[in-house]
mmCIF file of C-alpha atoms and ligand atoms in Angstrom:
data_model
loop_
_atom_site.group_PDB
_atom_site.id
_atom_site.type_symbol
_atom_site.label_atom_id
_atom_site.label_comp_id
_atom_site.label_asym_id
_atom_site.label_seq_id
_atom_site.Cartn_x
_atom_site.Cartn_y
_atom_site.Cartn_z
ATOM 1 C CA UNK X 1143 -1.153 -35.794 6.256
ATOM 2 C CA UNK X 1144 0.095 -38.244 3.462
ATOM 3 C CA UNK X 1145 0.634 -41.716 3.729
ATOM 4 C CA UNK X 1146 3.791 -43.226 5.348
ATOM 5 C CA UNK X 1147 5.046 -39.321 5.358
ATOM 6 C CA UNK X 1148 4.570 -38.367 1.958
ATOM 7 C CA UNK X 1149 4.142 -34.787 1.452
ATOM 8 C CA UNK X 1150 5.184 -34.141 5.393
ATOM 9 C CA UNK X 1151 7.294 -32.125 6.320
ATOM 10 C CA UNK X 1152 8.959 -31.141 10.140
ATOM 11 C CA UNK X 1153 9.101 -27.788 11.183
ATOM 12 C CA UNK X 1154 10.269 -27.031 14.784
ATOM 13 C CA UNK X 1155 9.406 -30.844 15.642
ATOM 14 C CA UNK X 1156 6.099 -31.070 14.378
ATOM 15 C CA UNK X 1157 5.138 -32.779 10.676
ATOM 16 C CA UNK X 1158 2.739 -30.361 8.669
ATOM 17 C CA UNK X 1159 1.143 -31.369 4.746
ATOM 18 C CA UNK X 1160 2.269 -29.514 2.410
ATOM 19 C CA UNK X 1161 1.170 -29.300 -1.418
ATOM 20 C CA UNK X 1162 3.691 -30.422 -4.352
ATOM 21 C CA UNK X 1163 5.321 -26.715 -4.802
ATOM 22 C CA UNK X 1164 4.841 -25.258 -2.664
ATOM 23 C CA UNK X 1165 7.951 -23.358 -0.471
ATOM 24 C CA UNK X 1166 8.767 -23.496 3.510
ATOM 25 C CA UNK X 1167 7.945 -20.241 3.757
ATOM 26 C CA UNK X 1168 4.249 -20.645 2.142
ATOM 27 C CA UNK X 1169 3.736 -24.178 4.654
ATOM 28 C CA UNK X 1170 4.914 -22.417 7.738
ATOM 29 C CA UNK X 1171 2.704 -19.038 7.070
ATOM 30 C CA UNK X 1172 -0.140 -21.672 6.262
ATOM 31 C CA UNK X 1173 0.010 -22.959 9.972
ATOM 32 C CA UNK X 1174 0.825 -19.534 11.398
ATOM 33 C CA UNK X 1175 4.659 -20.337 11.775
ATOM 34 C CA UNK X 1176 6.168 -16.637 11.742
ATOM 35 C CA UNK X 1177 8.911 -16.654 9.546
ATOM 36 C CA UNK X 1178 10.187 -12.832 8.942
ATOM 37 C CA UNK X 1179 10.162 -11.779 5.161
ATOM 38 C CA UNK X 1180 11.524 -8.565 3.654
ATOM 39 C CA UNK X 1181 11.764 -9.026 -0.103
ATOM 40 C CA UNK X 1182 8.909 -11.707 -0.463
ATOM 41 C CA UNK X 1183 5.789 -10.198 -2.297
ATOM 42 C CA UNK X 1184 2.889 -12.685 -2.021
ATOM 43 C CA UNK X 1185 1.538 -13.353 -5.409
ATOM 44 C CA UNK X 1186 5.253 -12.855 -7.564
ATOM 45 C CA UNK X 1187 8.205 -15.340 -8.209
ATOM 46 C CA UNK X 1188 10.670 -15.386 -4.886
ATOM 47 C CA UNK X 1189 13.964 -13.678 -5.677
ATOM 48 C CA UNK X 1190 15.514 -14.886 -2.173
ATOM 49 C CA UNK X 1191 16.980 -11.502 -3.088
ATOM 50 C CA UNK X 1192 17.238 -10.380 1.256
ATOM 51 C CA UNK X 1193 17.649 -13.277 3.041
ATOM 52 C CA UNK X 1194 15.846 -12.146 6.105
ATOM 53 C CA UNK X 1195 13.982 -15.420 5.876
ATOM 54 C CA UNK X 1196 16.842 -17.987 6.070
ATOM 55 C CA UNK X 1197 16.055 -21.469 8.211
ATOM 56 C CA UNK X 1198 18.014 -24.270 9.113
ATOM 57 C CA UNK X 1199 17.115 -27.346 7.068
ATOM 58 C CA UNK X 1200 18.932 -30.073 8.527
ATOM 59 C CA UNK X 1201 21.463 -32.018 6.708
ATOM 60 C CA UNK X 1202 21.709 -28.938 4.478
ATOM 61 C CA UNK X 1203 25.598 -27.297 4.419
ATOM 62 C CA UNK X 1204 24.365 -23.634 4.779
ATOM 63 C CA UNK X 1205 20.737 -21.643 5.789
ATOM 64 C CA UNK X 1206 18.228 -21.854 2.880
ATOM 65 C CA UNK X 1207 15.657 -19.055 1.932
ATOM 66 C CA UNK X 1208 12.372 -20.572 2.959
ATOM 67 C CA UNK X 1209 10.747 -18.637 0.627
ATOM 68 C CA UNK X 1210 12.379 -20.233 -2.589
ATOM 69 C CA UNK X 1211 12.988 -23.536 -1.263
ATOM 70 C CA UNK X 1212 10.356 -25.938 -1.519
ATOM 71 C CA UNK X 1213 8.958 -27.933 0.964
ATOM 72 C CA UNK X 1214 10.054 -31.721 0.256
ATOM 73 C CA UNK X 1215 9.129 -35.030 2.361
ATOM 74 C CA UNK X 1216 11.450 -35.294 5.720
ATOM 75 C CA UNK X 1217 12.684 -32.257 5.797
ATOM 76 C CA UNK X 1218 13.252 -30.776 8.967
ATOM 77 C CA UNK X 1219 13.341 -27.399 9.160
ATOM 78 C CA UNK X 1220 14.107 -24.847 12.018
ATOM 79 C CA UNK X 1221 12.720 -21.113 11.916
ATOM 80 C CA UNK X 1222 14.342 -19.784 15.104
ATOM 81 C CA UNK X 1223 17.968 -21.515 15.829
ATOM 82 C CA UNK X 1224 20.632 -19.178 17.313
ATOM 83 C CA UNK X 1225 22.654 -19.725 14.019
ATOM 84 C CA UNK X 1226 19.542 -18.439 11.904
ATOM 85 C CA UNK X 1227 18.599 -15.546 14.457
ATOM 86 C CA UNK X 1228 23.065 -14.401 13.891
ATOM 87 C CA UNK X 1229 22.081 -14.866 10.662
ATOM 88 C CA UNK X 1230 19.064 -12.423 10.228
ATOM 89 C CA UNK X 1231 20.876 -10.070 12.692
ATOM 90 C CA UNK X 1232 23.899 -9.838 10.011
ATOM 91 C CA UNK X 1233 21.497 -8.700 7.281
ATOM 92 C CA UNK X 1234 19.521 -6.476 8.862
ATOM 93 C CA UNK X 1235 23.025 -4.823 9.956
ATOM 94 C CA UNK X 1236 24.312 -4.704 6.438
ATOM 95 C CA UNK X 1237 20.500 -3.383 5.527
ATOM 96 C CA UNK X 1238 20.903 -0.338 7.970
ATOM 97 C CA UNK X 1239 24.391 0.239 7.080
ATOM 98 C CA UNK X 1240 23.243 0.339 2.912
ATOM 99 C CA UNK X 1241 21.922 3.571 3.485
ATOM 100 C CA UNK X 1242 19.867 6.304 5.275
ATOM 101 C CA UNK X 1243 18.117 3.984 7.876
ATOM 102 C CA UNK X 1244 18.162 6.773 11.136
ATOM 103 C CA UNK X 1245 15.383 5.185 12.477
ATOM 104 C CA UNK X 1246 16.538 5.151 16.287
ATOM 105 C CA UNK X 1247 17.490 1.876 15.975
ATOM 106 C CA UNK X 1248 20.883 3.640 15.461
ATOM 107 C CA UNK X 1249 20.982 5.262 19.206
ATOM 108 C CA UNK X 1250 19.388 3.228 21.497
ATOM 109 C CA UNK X 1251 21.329 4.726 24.194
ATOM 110 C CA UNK X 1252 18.699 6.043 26.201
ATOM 111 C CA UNK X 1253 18.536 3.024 29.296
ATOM 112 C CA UNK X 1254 14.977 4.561 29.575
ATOM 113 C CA UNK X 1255 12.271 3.195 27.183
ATOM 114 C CA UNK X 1256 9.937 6.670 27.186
ATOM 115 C CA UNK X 1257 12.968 8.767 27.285
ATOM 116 C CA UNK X 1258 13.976 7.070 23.768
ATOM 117 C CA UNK X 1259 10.723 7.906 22.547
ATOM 118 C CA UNK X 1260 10.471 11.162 23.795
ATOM 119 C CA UNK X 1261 13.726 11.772 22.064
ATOM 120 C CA UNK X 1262 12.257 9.780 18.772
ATOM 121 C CA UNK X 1263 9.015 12.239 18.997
ATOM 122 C CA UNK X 1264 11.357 15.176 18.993
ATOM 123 C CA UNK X 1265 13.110 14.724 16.582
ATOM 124 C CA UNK X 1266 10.273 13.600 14.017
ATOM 125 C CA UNK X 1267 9.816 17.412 13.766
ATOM 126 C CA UNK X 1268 12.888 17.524 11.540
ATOM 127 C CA UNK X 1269 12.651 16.055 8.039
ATOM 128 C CA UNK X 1270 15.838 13.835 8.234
ATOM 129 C CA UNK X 1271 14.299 11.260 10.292
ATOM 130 C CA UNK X 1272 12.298 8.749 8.030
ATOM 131 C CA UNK X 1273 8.820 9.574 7.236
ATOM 132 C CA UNK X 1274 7.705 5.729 8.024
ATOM 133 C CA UNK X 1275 8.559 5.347 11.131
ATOM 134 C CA UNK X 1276 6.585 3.052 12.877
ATOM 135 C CA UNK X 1277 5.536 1.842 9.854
ATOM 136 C CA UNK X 1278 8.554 0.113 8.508
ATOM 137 C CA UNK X 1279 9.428 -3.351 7.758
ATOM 138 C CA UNK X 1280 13.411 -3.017 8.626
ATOM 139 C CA UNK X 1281 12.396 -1.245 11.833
ATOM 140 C CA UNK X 1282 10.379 -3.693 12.902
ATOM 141 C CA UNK X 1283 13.042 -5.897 12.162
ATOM 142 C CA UNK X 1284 15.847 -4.559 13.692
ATOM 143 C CA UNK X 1285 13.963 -4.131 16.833
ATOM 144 C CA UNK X 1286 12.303 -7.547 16.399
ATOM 145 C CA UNK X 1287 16.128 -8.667 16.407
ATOM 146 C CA UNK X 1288 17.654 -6.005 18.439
ATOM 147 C CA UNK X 1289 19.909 -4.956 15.745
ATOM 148 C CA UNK X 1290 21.769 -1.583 17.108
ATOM 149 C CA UNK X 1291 23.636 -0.741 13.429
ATOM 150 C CA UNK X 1292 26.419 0.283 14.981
ATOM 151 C CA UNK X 1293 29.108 -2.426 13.487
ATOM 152 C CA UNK X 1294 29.506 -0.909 10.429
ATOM 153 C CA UNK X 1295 29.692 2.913 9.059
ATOM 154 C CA UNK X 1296 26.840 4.124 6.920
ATOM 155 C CA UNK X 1297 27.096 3.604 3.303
ATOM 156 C CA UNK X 1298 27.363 7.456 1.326
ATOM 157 C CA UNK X 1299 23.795 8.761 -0.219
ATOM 158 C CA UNK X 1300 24.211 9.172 -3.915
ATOM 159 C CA UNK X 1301 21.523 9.868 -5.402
ATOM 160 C CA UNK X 1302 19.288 12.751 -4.630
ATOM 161 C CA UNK X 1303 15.722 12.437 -3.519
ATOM 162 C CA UNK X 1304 13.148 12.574 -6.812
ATOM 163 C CA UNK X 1305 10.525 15.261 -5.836
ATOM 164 C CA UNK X 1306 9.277 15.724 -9.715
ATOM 165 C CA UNK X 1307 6.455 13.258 -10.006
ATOM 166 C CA UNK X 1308 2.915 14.629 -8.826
ATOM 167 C CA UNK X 1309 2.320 11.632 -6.144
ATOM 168 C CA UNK X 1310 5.390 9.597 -5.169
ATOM 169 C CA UNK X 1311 8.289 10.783 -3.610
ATOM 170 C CA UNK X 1312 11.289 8.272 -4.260
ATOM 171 C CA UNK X 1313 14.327 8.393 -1.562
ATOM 172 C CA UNK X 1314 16.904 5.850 -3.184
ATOM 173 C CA UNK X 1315 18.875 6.738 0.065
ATOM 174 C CA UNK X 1316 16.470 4.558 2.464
ATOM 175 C CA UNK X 1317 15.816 1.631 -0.283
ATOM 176 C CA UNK X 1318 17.150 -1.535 0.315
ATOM 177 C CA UNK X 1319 17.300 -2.911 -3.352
ATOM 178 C CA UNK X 1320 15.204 -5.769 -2.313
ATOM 179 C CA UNK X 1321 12.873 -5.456 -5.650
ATOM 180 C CA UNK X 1322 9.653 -5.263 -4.535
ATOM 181 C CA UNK X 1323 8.552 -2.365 -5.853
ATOM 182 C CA UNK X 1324 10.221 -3.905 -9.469
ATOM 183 C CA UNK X 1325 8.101 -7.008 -8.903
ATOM 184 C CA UNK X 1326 5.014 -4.801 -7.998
ATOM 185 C CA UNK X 1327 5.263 -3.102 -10.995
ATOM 186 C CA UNK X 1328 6.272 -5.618 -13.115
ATOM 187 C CA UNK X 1329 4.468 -8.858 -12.029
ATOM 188 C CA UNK X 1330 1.708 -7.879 -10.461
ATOM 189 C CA UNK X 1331 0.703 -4.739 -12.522
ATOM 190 C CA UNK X 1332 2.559 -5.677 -15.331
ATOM 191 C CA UNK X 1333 3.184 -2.080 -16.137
ATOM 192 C CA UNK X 1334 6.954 -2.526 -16.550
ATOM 193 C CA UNK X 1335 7.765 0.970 -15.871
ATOM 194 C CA UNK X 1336 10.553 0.135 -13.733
ATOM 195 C CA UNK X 1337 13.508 -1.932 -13.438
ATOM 196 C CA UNK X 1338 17.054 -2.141 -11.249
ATOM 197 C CA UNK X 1339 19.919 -0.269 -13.183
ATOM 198 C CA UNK X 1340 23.535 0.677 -12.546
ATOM 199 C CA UNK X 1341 25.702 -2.166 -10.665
ATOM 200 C CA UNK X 1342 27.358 -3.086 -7.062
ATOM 201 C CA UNK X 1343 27.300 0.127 -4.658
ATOM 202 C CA UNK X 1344 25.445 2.118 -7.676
ATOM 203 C CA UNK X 1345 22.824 0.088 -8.124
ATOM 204 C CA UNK X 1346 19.217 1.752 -8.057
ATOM 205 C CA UNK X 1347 15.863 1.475 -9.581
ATOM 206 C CA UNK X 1348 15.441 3.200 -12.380
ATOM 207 C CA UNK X 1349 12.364 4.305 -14.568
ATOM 208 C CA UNK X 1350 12.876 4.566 -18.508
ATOM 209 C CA UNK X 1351 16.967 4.543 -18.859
ATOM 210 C CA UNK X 1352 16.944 6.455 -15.293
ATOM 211 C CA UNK X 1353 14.718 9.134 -15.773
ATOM 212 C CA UNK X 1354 11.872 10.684 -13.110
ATOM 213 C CA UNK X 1355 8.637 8.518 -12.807
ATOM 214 C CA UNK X 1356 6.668 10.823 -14.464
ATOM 215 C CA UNK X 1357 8.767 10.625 -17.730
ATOM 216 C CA UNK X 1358 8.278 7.069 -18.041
ATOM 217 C CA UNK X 1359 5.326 4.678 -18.312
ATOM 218 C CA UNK X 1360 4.762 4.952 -14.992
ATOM 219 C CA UNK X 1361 0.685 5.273 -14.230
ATOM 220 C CA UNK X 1362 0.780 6.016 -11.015
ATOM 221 C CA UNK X 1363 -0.924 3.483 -9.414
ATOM 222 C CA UNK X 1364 1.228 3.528 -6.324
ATOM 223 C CA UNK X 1365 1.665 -0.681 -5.950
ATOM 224 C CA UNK X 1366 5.676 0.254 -5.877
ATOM 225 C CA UNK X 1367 4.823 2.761 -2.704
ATOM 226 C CA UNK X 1368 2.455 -0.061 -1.087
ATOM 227 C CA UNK X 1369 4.999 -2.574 -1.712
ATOM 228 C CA UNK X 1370 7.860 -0.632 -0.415
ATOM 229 C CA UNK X 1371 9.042 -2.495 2.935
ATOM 230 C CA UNK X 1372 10.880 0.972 3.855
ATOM 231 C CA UNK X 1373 10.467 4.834 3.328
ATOM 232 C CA UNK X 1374 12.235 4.425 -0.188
ATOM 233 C CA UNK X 1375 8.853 5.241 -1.574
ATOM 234 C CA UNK X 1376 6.692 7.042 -0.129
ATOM 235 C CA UNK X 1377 3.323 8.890 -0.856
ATOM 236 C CA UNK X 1378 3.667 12.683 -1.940
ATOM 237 C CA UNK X 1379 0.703 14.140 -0.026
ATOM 238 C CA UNK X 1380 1.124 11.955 3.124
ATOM 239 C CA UNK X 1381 4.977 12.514 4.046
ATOM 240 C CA UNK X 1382 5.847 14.305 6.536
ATOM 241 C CA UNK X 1383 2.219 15.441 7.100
ATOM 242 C CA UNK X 1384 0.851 12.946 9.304
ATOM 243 C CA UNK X 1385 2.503 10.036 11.330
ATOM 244 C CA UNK X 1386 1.144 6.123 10.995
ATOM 245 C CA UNK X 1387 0.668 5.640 14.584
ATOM 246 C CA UNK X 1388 -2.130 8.779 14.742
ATOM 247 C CA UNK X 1389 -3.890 7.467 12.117
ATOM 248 C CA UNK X 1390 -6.844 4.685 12.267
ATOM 249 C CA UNK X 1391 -8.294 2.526 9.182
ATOM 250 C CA UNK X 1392 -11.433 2.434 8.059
ATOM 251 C CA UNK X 1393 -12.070 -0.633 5.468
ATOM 252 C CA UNK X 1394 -14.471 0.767 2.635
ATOM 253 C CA UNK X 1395 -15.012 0.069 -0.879
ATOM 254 C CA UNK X 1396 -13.710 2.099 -4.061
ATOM 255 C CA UNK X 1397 -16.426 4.628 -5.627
ATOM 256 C CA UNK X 1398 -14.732 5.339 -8.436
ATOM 257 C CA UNK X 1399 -16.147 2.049 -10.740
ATOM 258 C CA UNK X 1400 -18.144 -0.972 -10.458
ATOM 259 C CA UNK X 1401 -15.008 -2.941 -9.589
ATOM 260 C CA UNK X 1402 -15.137 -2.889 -6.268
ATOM 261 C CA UNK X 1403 -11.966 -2.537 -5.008
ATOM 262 C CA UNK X 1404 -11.262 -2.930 -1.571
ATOM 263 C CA UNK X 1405 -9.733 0.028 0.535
ATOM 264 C CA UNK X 1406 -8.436 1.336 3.566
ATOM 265 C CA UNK X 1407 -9.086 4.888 4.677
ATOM 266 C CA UNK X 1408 -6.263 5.798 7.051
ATOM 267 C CA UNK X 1409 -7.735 8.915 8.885
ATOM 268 C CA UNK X 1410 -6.331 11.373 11.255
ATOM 269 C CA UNK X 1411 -8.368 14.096 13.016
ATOM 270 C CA UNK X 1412 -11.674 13.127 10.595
ATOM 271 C CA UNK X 1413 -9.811 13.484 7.595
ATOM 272 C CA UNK X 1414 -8.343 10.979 5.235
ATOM 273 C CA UNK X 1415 -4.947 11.156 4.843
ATOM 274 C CA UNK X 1416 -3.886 8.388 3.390
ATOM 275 C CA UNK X 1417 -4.984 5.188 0.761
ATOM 276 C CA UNK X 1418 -3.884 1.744 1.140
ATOM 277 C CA UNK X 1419 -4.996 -1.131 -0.559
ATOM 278 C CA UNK X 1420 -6.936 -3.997 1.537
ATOM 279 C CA UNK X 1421 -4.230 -7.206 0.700
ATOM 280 C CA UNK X 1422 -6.075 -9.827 2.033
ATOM 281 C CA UNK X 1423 -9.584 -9.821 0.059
ATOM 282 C CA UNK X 1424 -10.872 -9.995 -3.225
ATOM 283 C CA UNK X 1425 -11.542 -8.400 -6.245
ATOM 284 C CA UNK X 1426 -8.149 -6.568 -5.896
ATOM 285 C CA UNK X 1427 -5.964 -8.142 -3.157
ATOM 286 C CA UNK X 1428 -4.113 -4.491 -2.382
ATOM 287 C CA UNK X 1429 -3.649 -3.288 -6.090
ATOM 288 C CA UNK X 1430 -5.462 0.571 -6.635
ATOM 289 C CA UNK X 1431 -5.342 2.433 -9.771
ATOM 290 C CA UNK X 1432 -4.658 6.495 -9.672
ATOM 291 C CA UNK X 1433 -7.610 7.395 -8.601
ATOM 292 C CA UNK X 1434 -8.538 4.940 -5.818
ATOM 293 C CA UNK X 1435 -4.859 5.202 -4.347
ATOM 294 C CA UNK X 1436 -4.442 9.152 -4.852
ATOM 295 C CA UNK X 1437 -7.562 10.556 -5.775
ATOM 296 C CA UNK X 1438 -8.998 11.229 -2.731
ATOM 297 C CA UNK X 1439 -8.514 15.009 -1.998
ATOM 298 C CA UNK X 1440 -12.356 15.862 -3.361
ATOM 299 C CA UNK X 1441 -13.152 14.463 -0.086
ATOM 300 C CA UNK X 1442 -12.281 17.553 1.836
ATOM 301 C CA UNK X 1443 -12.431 19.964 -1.175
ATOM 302 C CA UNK X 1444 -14.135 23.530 -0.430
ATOM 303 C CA UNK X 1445 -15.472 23.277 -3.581
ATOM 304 C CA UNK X 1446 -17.208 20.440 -3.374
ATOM 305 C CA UNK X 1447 -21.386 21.118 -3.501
ATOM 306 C CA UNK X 1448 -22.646 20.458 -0.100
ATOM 307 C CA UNK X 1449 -25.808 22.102 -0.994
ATOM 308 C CA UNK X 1450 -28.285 22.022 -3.802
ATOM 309 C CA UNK X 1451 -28.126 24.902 -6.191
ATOM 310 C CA UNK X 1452 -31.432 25.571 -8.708
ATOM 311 C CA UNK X 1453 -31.421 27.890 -11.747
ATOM 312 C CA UNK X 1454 -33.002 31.087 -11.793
ATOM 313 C CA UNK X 1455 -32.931 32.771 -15.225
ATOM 314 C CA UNK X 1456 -29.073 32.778 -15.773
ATOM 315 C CA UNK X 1457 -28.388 32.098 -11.981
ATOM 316 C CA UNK X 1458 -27.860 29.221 -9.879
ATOM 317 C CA UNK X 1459 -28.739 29.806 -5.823
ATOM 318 C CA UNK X 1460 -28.813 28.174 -3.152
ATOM 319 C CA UNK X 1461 -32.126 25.931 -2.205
ATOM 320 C CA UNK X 1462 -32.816 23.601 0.014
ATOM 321 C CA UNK X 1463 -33.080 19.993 -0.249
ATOM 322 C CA UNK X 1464 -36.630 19.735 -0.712
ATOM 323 C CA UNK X 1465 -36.985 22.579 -3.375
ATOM 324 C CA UNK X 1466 -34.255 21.825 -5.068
ATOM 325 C CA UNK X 1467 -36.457 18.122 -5.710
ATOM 326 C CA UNK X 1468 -39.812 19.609 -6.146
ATOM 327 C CA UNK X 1469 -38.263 21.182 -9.354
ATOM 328 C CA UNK X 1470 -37.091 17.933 -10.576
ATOM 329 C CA UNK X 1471 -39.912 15.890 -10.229
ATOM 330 C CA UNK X 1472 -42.092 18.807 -11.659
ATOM 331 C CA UNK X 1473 -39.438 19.217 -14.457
ATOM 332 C CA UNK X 1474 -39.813 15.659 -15.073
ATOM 333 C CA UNK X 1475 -43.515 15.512 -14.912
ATOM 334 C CA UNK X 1476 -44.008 18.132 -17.471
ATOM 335 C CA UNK X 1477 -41.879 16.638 -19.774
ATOM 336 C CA UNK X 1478 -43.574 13.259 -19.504
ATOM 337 C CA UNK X 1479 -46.972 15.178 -20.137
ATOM 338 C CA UNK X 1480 -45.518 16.909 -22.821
ATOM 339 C CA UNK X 1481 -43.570 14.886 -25.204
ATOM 340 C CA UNK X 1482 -43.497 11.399 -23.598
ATOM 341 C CA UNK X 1483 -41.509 9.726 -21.576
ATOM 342 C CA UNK X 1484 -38.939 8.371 -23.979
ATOM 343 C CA UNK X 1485 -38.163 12.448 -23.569
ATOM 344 C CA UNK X 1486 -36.612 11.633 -21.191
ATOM 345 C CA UNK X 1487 -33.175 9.723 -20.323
ATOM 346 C CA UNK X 1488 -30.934 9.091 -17.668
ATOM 347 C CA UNK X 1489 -27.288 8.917 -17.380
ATOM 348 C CA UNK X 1490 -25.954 6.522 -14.383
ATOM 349 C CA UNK X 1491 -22.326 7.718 -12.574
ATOM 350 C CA UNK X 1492 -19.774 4.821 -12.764
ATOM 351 C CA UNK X 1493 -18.555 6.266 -9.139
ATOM 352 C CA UNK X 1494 -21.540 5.595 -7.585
ATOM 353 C CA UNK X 1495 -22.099 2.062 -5.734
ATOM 354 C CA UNK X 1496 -23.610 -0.647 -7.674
ATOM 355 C CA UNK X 1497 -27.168 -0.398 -5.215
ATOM 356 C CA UNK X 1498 -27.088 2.935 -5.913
ATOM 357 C CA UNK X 1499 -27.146 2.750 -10.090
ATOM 358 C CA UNK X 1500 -29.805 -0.604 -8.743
ATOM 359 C CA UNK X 1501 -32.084 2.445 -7.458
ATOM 360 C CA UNK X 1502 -31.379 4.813 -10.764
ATOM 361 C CA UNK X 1503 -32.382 2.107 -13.294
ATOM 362 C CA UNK X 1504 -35.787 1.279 -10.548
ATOM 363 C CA UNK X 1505 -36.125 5.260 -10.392
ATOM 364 C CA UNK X 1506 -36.369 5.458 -14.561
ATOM 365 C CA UNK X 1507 -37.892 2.594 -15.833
ATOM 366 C CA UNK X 1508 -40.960 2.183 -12.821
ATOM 367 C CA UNK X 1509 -41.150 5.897 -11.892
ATOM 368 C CA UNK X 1510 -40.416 7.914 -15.027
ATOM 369 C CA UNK X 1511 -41.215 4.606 -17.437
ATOM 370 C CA UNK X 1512 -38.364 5.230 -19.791
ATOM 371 C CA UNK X 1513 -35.755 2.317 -20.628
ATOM 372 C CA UNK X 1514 -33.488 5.171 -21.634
ATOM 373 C CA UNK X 1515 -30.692 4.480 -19.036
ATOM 374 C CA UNK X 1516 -27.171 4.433 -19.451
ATOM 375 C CA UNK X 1517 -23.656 4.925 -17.918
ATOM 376 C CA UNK X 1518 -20.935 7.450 -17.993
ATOM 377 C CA UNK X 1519 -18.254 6.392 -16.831
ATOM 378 C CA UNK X 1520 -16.988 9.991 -16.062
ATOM 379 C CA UNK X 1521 -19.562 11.566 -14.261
HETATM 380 FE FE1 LIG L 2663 13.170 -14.720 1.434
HETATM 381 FE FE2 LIG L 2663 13.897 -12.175 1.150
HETATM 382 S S1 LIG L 2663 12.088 -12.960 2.016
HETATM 383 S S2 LIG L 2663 15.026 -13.970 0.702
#
């Protein structure tokens, strides 16, 4: 803590350090004060854009975002007052109202918990209900809050879903306009394929003067979709197919280069299903590119080679494991014998892991002796 209360600052009655800069929001999450976000990407410049994370700063005339206000010395702040919980409830209201939010939040009418999620289950079979649910920010919200959406009529869908592009699906009738799919793409990314166009009740996000993803610079690296608080954006393959709550996560690491990237496997009935980015650890703190996010369908492929195949003339057949390596080392061998063996060279795969190309460059230089080893970053 800083001397004579420099640098302090009181949240919910108790003084907590903070650094020069940084916001309420950042303090409080530091010392596991919940304060609920919706537009807030960790790592980009705070619009204060949804105002989901309003707090009562005393002596202040109105609720500040915590999460572009910045902590300053004496300030007492309150996360939870009845004036910033009426608050919150307000604009998650107006958020369900904005658009197509029927996320049973709408109908809680059943008195019976299990009855309202038998009727939830049910109706998941039909395509209108949102293909998050249970895996939405606003949801959570609104039942976090108990917010009913009844007080105001829905607003009117106009624009149509956009079905074009090969991996997102983009359903401007469930987004929220809170930008951080803008910021995801544009800060973090830096891919500026997107941006908000149109104004007041029109507004949207648009891609290159409004045009589908695909006919912009969009590369498809899906940030937007993982930064997508709602079902505005949602993965092509996965909608509709499978729902979050039957799914488990498996952290693993991307095979595709020697990056490393971070990943989780979200797998239903021992198949992958889904790719998220891991947020909270390095190298790539939930970014993907294409293929880590979307290419993952090899994994279940029928044509993928599950056994080895040798050459016989002009045909390749089936073999087992342990002829299929007796020719290879007695390829190799002959070679050596023959012509040396700087005859021979070996290519490494930039998707395999970094132990395994460790093993390829041991297998060539000590066991075949040649220091003709390289990479391609394709195979
Ligand atoms: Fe602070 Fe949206 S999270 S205004």
């Amino acid at each position: 803590m800083g001397e004579d209360g420099q640098n302090v600052i009181i949240i919910n009655g108790n003084p907590y350090a903070f650094e020069p800069g940084e916001t309420i929001l950042e303090v409080a999450r530091r010392h596991d004060i919940d304060i609920p976000t919706l537009c807030h990407l960790k790592g980009a410049p705070p619009t204060g854009a949804c105002r989901v994370c309003v707090v009562e700063v005393e002596g202040a005339a109105s609720l500040m975002a915590s999460c572009a206000t910045p902590a300053g010395s004496g300030m007492a702040v309150h996360t939870e007052t009845p004036k910033v919980v009426a608050a919150r409830r307000q604009v998650l209201d107006l958020m369900l109202a904005s658009g197509n939010h029927n996320c049973t939040i709408r109908q809680p009418d059943e008195a019976d918990w299990t009855a309202q999620q038998l009727k939830v289950m049910q109706e998941d079979q039909a395509e209108e209900l949102c293909p998050v649910w249970g895996d939405c920010r606003l949801q959570e919200l609104a039942f976090r809050y108990q917010v009913t959406a009844k007080r105001y009529d829905p607003a009117k869908t106009l624009y149509p879903q956009e079905l074009a592009n090969p991996f997102i699906v983009r359903d401007f009738s469930r987004c929220i306009r809170c930008g951080r799919c803008i910021q995801a793409c544009n800060e973090v990314q830096v891919n500026n394929a997107i941006n908000f166009g149109f104004r007041g009740a029109a507004l949207k996000i648009v891609a290159a003067g409004d045009r589908p993803l695909r006919n912009s610079d969009c590369v498809f690296c899906g940030e937007c979709v993982q930064a997508c608080p709602v079902g505005a954006l949602v993965e092509k393959d996965t909608r509709y197919r499978v729902r979050p709550w039957e799914t488990t996560r498996t952290r693993t690491t991307c095979s595709y280069c020697g990056v490393g990237c971070q990943l989780d496997l979200h797998v239903a009935d021992g198949r992958v299903v889904r790719v998220t980015g891991a947020e909270d650890v390095a190298p790539n703190y939930g970014s993907l590119c294409v293929k880590g996010r979307f290419g993952y369908d090899f994994i279940h492929s029928p044509e993928r080679l599950t056994t080895p195949l040798v050459r016989d003339g002009n045909h390749l057949r089936e073999a087992t494991w342990d002829e299929a390596l007796d020719r290879v080392a007695t390829g190799f061998k002959a070679i050596r014998e023959r012509d040396g063996a700087d005859a021979i060279g070996v290519l490494c795969s930039a998707r395999i892991t970094n132990e395994e190309n460790y093993l390829l460059n041991k297998l060539a230089r000590a066991a075949l002796g040649t220091n003709n080893i390289d990479h391609c970053a394709r195979l």
